[in-house]
Amino acid sequence: MTAPAEPATKSERSFPKPEFTDAEAGALEFPSSGSRSYNYFTPAKLRATTYEDVTFDVQPDPARHLSQGWIYGFGDGPGGYPHEWTALKSTDWHKFRDPNEEWEQTIYRNNANAVRQIQQNLDNAKLADAYNSWTPAWTKFVERNLGAWMHAEHGLGLHVFMAAQRSAPTNMINNAMAVNCAHKLRFAQDLALYNLDLSESLSGFDGSAHRAVWQDDAVWQGVRRNVELLTAAGDWAEALFATNVVFEQLVGVLFRSHLVMQIAARNGDYVTPSLVGSGEHDYNRDLGYSRALFALLTRDEEHGAHNREVLGGWLAKWVPLSIAAARELQPIWSQPQERTIPFAESFEAAKSGLRSVLADLDLDQPEELNR
């Protein structure tokens, strides 16, 4: 019997082996080499917040990290987020921080809380038959005027802030305007759902009347014209300034706070103020970031004088338009059966609010505010 053949010896296979060259970039030790937090920007306070960590430098900028310039561009213009999209100038656009510190988590949380609270109030109002205490004149007022205001909120959200929130040179600014957009659209939807609730709960309530009011009622045509012109503003900073600083102070706060929230309870309505109050709360937050941004620009060491001049021109353009819109609303002050304050007093309070904002921004008061 023959012995079994010896197995053939396998040749050893060779593979390229990694070589660690101890390259300089990876070998250097820095004071923060062991840190798990970002350190490529200077935080506003001693330590960076979560808001800064998740929003700062998300939007690229050749002035900071893109040494090769923009990595993409438009066929008919400059690439990325050019500074020329606004007439205002800044030595460092990245200095802006949203005082509300809005980022993805806070957007969902805050809006969910607002919607939940509003829905609970409306459900409770139905259970308590709260609408039955409304006066006929107040029912007609809400049917026509609160419904008309829904169009203003929707137009500003969809056609002003939706467009402007992509155009600023930093993600910090665009993020704040995107939240502003969400606020406007959510409030417009709140008003639309409220309109449906009232149509189901109040006998004779015409849920479609607001369309004709917005399109044809002479009282609302000044507001409609103002909103439509705001949607056509090409400069993102002008659109933001003319809306949040001028229009909202002279028209928005005038209608929401100095009219609806002042006289609703006197007319047996304790539900509408809670709904409108949520929109007013949103605006106060949006005004906060607007103040912070424009104060940074008017006090810029290099471009402050230029920016104040540009903003003064925008005030001369938009203040008369919003004052005219506000004055055309005067007849609706006489529509409710019970009134607490006259139009002149409400309008003076609105103008005083704008004066306060302009003083904070170191801007001169337009003569129209003193007439």
Coordinates of C-alpha atoms in Angstrom, one line a residue:
M1 CA 0.0 0.0 0.0
T2 CA 1.5 3.3 -1.0
A3 CA 1.8 6.1 1.5
P4 CA -0.5 9.2 1.0
A5 CA 1.1 12.1 -0.8
E6 CA 2.4 15.0 1.2
P7 CA 0.1 18.0 0.9
A8 CA 1.5 20.8 -1.3
T9 CA 3.0 23.6 0.7
K10 CA 0.9 26.8 0.2
S11 CA 2.8 29.9 -0.6
E12 CA 2.3 32.7 1.7
R13 CA 0.1 35.5 0.2
S14 CA 1.2 39.0 0.6
F15 CA -1.0 42.0 1.2
P16 CA 0.0 45.6 1.4
K17 CA 0.4 46.6 5.0
P18 CA -0.7 50.0 6.4
E19 CA 2.1 52.4 7.2
F20 CA 1.5 55.0 9.8
T21 CA 3.5 58.0 8.9
D22 CA 2.7 60.1 11.9
A23 CA 1.6 62.9 9.7
E24 CA 1.9 66.3 11.3
A25 CA -1.8 67.2 11.2
G26 CA -2.8 64.1 13.1
A27 CA 0.1 64.0 15.5
L28 CA -0.1 67.5 16.9
E29 CA -1.5 67.9 20.4
F30 CA -3.7 70.9 21.0
P31 CA -5.2 72.2 24.3
S32 CA -8.6 70.9 23.2
S33 CA -7.5 67.7 21.5
G34 CA -9.5 65.6 24.0
S35 CA -12.6 67.8 23.9
R36 CA -15.8 66.5 22.4
S37 CA -17.3 69.9 21.8
Y38 CA -16.8 72.1 18.8
N39 CA -14.2 74.9 19.0
Y40 CA -14.0 76.3 15.5
F41 CA -16.0 79.4 16.5
T42 CA -16.0 81.8 19.4
P43 CA -19.2 81.4 21.5
A44 CA -21.2 84.4 22.6
K45 CA -20.6 83.4 26.3
L46 CA -18.0 81.5 28.1
R47 CA -19.1 78.1 26.7
A48 CA -20.9 77.3 23.5
T49 CA -24.6 76.4 23.8
T50 CA -26.3 73.5 22.0
Y51 CA -27.9 76.1 19.7
E52 CA -24.5 77.4 18.6
D53 CA -23.1 73.9 18.2
V54 CA -25.9 72.8 15.8
T55 CA -26.3 76.0 13.8
F56 CA -23.0 77.8 13.6
D57 CA -21.2 77.3 10.3
V58 CA -23.8 74.9 9.0
Q59 CA -24.0 77.3 6.0
P60 CA -20.6 77.6 4.3
D61 CA -18.8 80.9 3.8
P62 CA -15.6 81.5 1.8
A63 CA -14.7 84.2 4.4
R64 CA -14.3 81.4 7.0
H65 CA -13.6 77.9 5.6
L66 CA -14.0 77.7 1.8
S67 CA -10.6 78.9 0.8
Q68 CA -11.2 77.8 -2.7
G69 CA -14.3 80.0 -3.0
W70 CA -17.9 78.8 -3.4
I71 CA -18.3 75.2 -4.4
Y72 CA -21.4 75.9 -6.4
G73 CA -23.1 78.8 -8.1
F74 CA -26.0 80.0 -10.2
G75 CA -26.0 80.2 -13.9
D76 CA -27.0 83.8 -14.0
G77 CA -25.2 85.2 -11.0
P78 CA -22.8 84.7 -8.1
G79 CA -22.5 81.5 -6.1
G80 CA -23.6 80.5 -2.7
Y81 CA -24.9 83.3 -0.4
P82 CA -23.5 86.6 -1.7
H83 CA -23.5 89.6 0.6
E84 CA -24.8 91.7 -2.3
W85 CA -28.3 90.3 -1.7
T86 CA -28.8 93.1 0.8
A87 CA -27.8 96.8 0.8
L88 CA -26.8 96.5 4.4
K89 CA -23.1 95.6 5.3
S90 CA -21.4 93.9 8.2
T91 CA -17.8 93.5 9.2
D92 CA -18.8 90.0 10.4
W93 CA -22.2 88.6 9.7
H94 CA -21.4 85.6 11.9
K95 CA -21.6 87.7 15.1
F96 CA -25.4 87.4 15.1
R97 CA -26.9 85.1 17.6
D98 CA -30.6 84.4 17.9
P99 CA -31.6 85.5 21.4
N100 CA -34.4 82.8 21.3
E101 CA -31.7 80.2 20.4
E102 CA -34.1 78.4 18.0
W103 CA -33.0 75.1 16.4
E104 CA -34.7 72.0 15.3
Q105 CA -35.7 70.6 18.7
T106 CA -37.0 73.9 20.0
I107 CA -39.0 74.6 16.9
Y108 CA -40.9 71.4 17.2
R109 CA -41.3 71.6 21.0
N110 CA -42.5 75.2 21.1
N111 CA -44.9 74.9 18.2
A112 CA -46.3 71.6 19.5
N113 CA -46.9 73.3 22.9
A114 CA -48.7 76.2 21.2
V115 CA -50.9 73.9 19.1
R116 CA -51.7 71.7 22.1
Q117 CA -52.7 74.7 24.2
I118 CA -54.9 76.2 21.5
Q119 CA -56.6 72.9 20.8
Q120 CA -57.4 72.4 24.5
N121 CA -58.9 75.9 24.7
L122 CA -61.1 75.3 21.7
D123 CA -62.2 71.9 23.0
N124 CA -63.1 73.5 26.3
A125 CA -65.0 76.3 24.6
K126 CA -67.1 73.8 22.8
L127 CA -67.9 71.8 25.9
A128 CA -68.9 75.0 27.8
D129 CA -70.9 76.5 24.9
A130 CA -68.7 79.5 25.3
Y131 CA -69.7 80.9 21.9
N132 CA -73.3 81.3 22.9
S133 CA -72.4 84.3 25.0
W134 CA -71.1 86.3 22.0
T135 CA -73.0 89.4 21.0
P136 CA -74.3 89.4 17.3
A137 CA -72.1 92.4 16.5
W138 CA -69.0 90.6 17.8
T139 CA -69.9 87.4 15.9
K140 CA -70.0 89.5 12.7
F141 CA -66.7 91.2 13.6
V142 CA -64.9 87.9 14.1
E143 CA -66.4 86.5 10.9
R144 CA -65.2 89.3 8.8
N145 CA -62.1 90.8 10.4
L146 CA -60.3 88.0 12.2
G147 CA -60.8 85.8 9.1
A148 CA -59.3 88.6 6.9
W149 CA -56.3 88.8 9.1
M150 CA -55.6 85.2 8.4
H151 CA -54.7 86.2 4.8
A152 CA -52.2 88.7 6.1
E153 CA -50.5 86.1 8.3
H154 CA -50.4 83.5 5.5
G155 CA -49.1 85.9 2.9
L156 CA -46.2 87.1 5.2
G157 CA -45.3 83.5 6.1
L158 CA -45.4 82.0 2.7
H159 CA -44.2 84.8 0.4
V160 CA -42.0 87.0 2.7
F161 CA -40.2 84.8 5.2
M162 CA -40.3 81.6 3.2
A163 CA -38.4 83.4 0.4
A164 CA -36.1 85.5 2.7
Q165 CA -35.0 82.7 4.9
R166 CA -32.6 81.3 2.3
S167 CA -30.9 84.5 1.3
A168 CA -28.9 85.8 4.3
P169 CA -25.2 85.1 4.4
T170 CA -25.2 82.9 7.6
N171 CA -27.2 80.0 8.8
M172 CA -27.8 81.8 12.1
I173 CA -29.8 84.5 10.4
N174 CA -31.6 82.2 8.0
N175 CA -32.5 79.8 10.8
A176 CA -34.2 82.6 12.7
M177 CA -36.2 83.7 9.7
A178 CA -37.2 80.1 9.0
V179 CA -38.7 79.9 12.5
N180 CA -40.4 83.2 11.8
C181 CA -41.9 81.6 8.7
A182 CA -43.1 78.6 10.7
H183 CA -44.7 80.9 13.3
K184 CA -46.7 82.8 10.6
L185 CA -47.9 79.7 8.8
R186 CA -48.9 78.0 12.0
F187 CA -50.8 81.0 13.2
A188 CA -52.6 81.3 9.9
Q189 CA -53.6 77.7 10.1
D190 CA -54.8 78.3 13.7
L191 CA -57.1 81.0 12.5
A192 CA -58.3 78.8 9.6
L193 CA -59.2 76.0 12.0
Y194 CA -60.8 78.4 14.4
N195 CA -62.9 79.7 11.5
L196 CA -64.1 76.1 10.8
D197 CA -64.9 75.6 14.5
L198 CA -67.0 78.7 14.6
S199 CA -68.8 77.7 11.4
E200 CA -69.9 74.5 13.1
S201 CA -70.7 76.0 16.5
L202 CA -72.4 79.3 15.7
S203 CA -75.6 79.4 13.9
G204 CA -75.4 81.9 11.0
F205 CA -71.6 82.2 11.1
D206 CA -70.4 82.6 7.5
G207 CA -67.1 80.8 7.3
S208 CA -66.4 82.1 3.8
A209 CA -67.0 85.8 4.4
H210 CA -63.3 86.5 5.0
R211 CA -62.5 86.0 1.3
A212 CA -64.7 88.8 0.1
V213 CA -63.6 91.1 2.9
W214 CA -59.9 90.6 2.1
Q215 CA -60.4 91.0 -1.7
D216 CA -63.0 93.8 -1.8
D217 CA -63.7 95.5 1.5
A218 CA -62.3 99.0 1.3
V219 CA -61.3 98.9 5.0
W220 CA -58.8 96.0 4.3
Q221 CA -57.4 97.1 1.0
G222 CA -54.6 99.2 2.6
V223 CA -53.4 96.2 4.6
R224 CA -53.7 93.9 1.6
R225 CA -51.6 96.4 -0.5
N226 CA -49.0 96.6 2.2
V227 CA -48.7 92.9 2.5
E228 CA -48.5 92.3 -1.3
L229 CA -45.8 95.0 -1.6
L230 CA -43.8 93.3 1.2
T231 CA -43.9 90.0 -0.8
A232 CA -42.2 91.8 -3.7
A233 CA -39.3 93.2 -1.7
G234 CA -36.1 91.8 -3.3
D235 CA -33.6 92.6 -0.5
W236 CA -34.0 90.0 2.2
A237 CA -33.0 92.5 5.0
E238 CA -35.5 95.1 3.7
A239 CA -38.3 92.5 3.7
L240 CA -37.4 91.5 7.3
F241 CA -37.1 95.1 8.5
A242 CA -40.2 96.4 6.7
T243 CA -42.3 93.5 8.0
N244 CA -41.1 92.8 11.6
V245 CA -40.2 96.4 12.6
V246 CA -42.6 98.6 10.6
F247 CA -45.7 96.7 9.4
E248 CA -46.0 94.5 12.5
Q249 CA -45.7 97.4 14.9
L250 CA -48.0 99.8 13.1
V251 CA -50.6 97.3 11.8
G252 CA -50.1 93.8 13.3
V253 CA -49.8 94.8 16.9
L254 CA -52.5 97.5 16.3
F255 CA -55.0 94.9 15.2
R256 CA -54.1 91.9 17.3
S257 CA -53.2 93.5 20.6
H258 CA -54.7 97.0 20.7
L259 CA -58.1 95.9 19.2
V260 CA -59.0 92.2 19.3
M261 CA -57.4 91.4 22.7
Q262 CA -58.6 94.6 24.3
I263 CA -62.3 94.3 23.4
A264 CA -63.0 90.6 23.0
A265 CA -63.9 90.0 26.7
R266 CA -66.2 93.0 26.8
N267 CA -68.2 91.3 24.0
G268 CA -68.5 87.9 25.8
D269 CA -65.5 86.3 24.1
Y270 CA -62.9 84.7 26.2
V271 CA -61.7 82.3 23.6
T272 CA -60.3 84.5 20.8
P273 CA -57.8 86.4 23.0
S274 CA -56.1 83.1 23.9
L275 CA -55.7 82.2 20.2
V276 CA -54.6 85.7 19.1
G277 CA -52.3 85.9 22.1
S278 CA -50.3 82.9 20.8
G279 CA -49.7 84.8 17.6
E280 CA -48.7 87.9 19.5
H281 CA -46.3 85.8 21.6
D282 CA -44.7 84.5 18.4
Y283 CA -44.2 88.0 17.1
N284 CA -42.6 89.1 20.3
R285 CA -40.0 86.4 19.9
D286 CA -39.5 87.3 16.2
L287 CA -39.1 90.9 17.1
G288 CA -36.4 89.9 19.6
Y289 CA -34.2 88.4 16.9
S290 CA -34.9 91.2 14.5
R291 CA -33.8 93.8 17.1
A292 CA -30.6 91.9 17.8
L293 CA -29.7 91.7 14.1
F294 CA -30.4 95.3 13.2
A295 CA -28.8 96.6 16.4
L296 CA -25.7 94.7 15.4
L297 CA -25.7 96.3 12.0
T298 CA -26.5 99.9 13.1
R299 CA -23.6 99.7 15.6
D300 CA -21.1 98.1 13.3
E301 CA -17.8 99.8 13.7
E302 CA -17.1 100.1 10.0
H303 CA -20.5 100.1 8.4
G304 CA -22.8 101.5 11.1
A305 CA -23.3 104.9 9.5
H306 CA -24.0 103.3 6.1
N307 CA -26.5 100.9 7.6
R308 CA -28.4 103.6 9.5
E309 CA -28.7 105.6 6.2
V310 CA -30.1 102.6 4.4
L311 CA -32.5 101.8 7.2
G312 CA -33.6 105.4 7.2
G313 CA -34.4 105.2 3.5
W314 CA -36.5 102.0 4.2
L315 CA -38.3 103.8 7.0
A316 CA -39.2 106.7 4.6
K317 CA -40.5 104.1 2.1
W318 CA -42.5 101.7 4.4
V319 CA -43.7 103.8 7.3
P320 CA -46.2 106.0 5.3
L321 CA -47.5 102.8 3.6
S322 CA -48.2 101.1 7.0
I323 CA -49.6 104.2 8.5
A324 CA -52.1 104.5 5.6
A325 CA -53.0 100.8 6.0
A326 CA -53.6 101.3 9.8
R327 CA -55.7 104.4 9.3
E328 CA -57.9 102.6 6.8
L329 CA -58.7 100.0 9.5
Q330 CA -60.3 102.7 11.7
P331 CA -63.9 101.9 10.8
I332 CA -63.7 98.4 12.3
W333 CA -63.1 100.0 15.8
S334 CA -66.8 100.9 15.7
Q335 CA -68.2 97.6 14.7
P336 CA -68.3 95.7 18.0
Q337 CA -71.1 96.5 20.4
E338 CA -68.8 97.1 23.4
R339 CA -65.7 99.1 22.9
T340 CA -63.0 100.0 25.4
I341 CA -60.6 102.3 23.7
P342 CA -61.0 104.6 20.6
F343 CA -58.9 104.1 17.5
A344 CA -56.8 107.2 18.2
E345 CA -55.6 105.8 21.5
S346 CA -54.9 102.4 20.0
F347 CA -53.0 103.8 17.1
E348 CA -50.9 106.1 19.4
A349 CA -49.9 103.0 21.4
A350 CA -48.8 101.2 18.2
K351 CA -46.7 104.2 17.1
S352 CA -45.2 104.4 20.5
G353 CA -44.1 100.8 20.2
L354 CA -42.4 101.6 16.9
R355 CA -40.7 104.6 18.4
S356 CA -39.3 102.4 21.1
V357 CA -37.9 99.9 18.7
L358 CA -36.3 102.6 16.5
A359 CA -34.7 104.2 19.6
D360 CA -33.2 100.8 20.5
L361 CA -31.7 100.6 17.0
D362 CA -30.3 104.2 17.1
L363 CA -32.5 105.2 14.2
D364 CA -34.1 108.6 13.7
Q365 CA -37.9 108.9 14.1
P366 CA -39.8 109.5 10.9
E367 CA -41.9 112.6 11.0
E368 CA -45.0 110.6 10.2
L369 CA -44.9 109.0 13.6
N370 CA -45.5 112.4 15.3
R371 CA -48.5 113.4 13.2

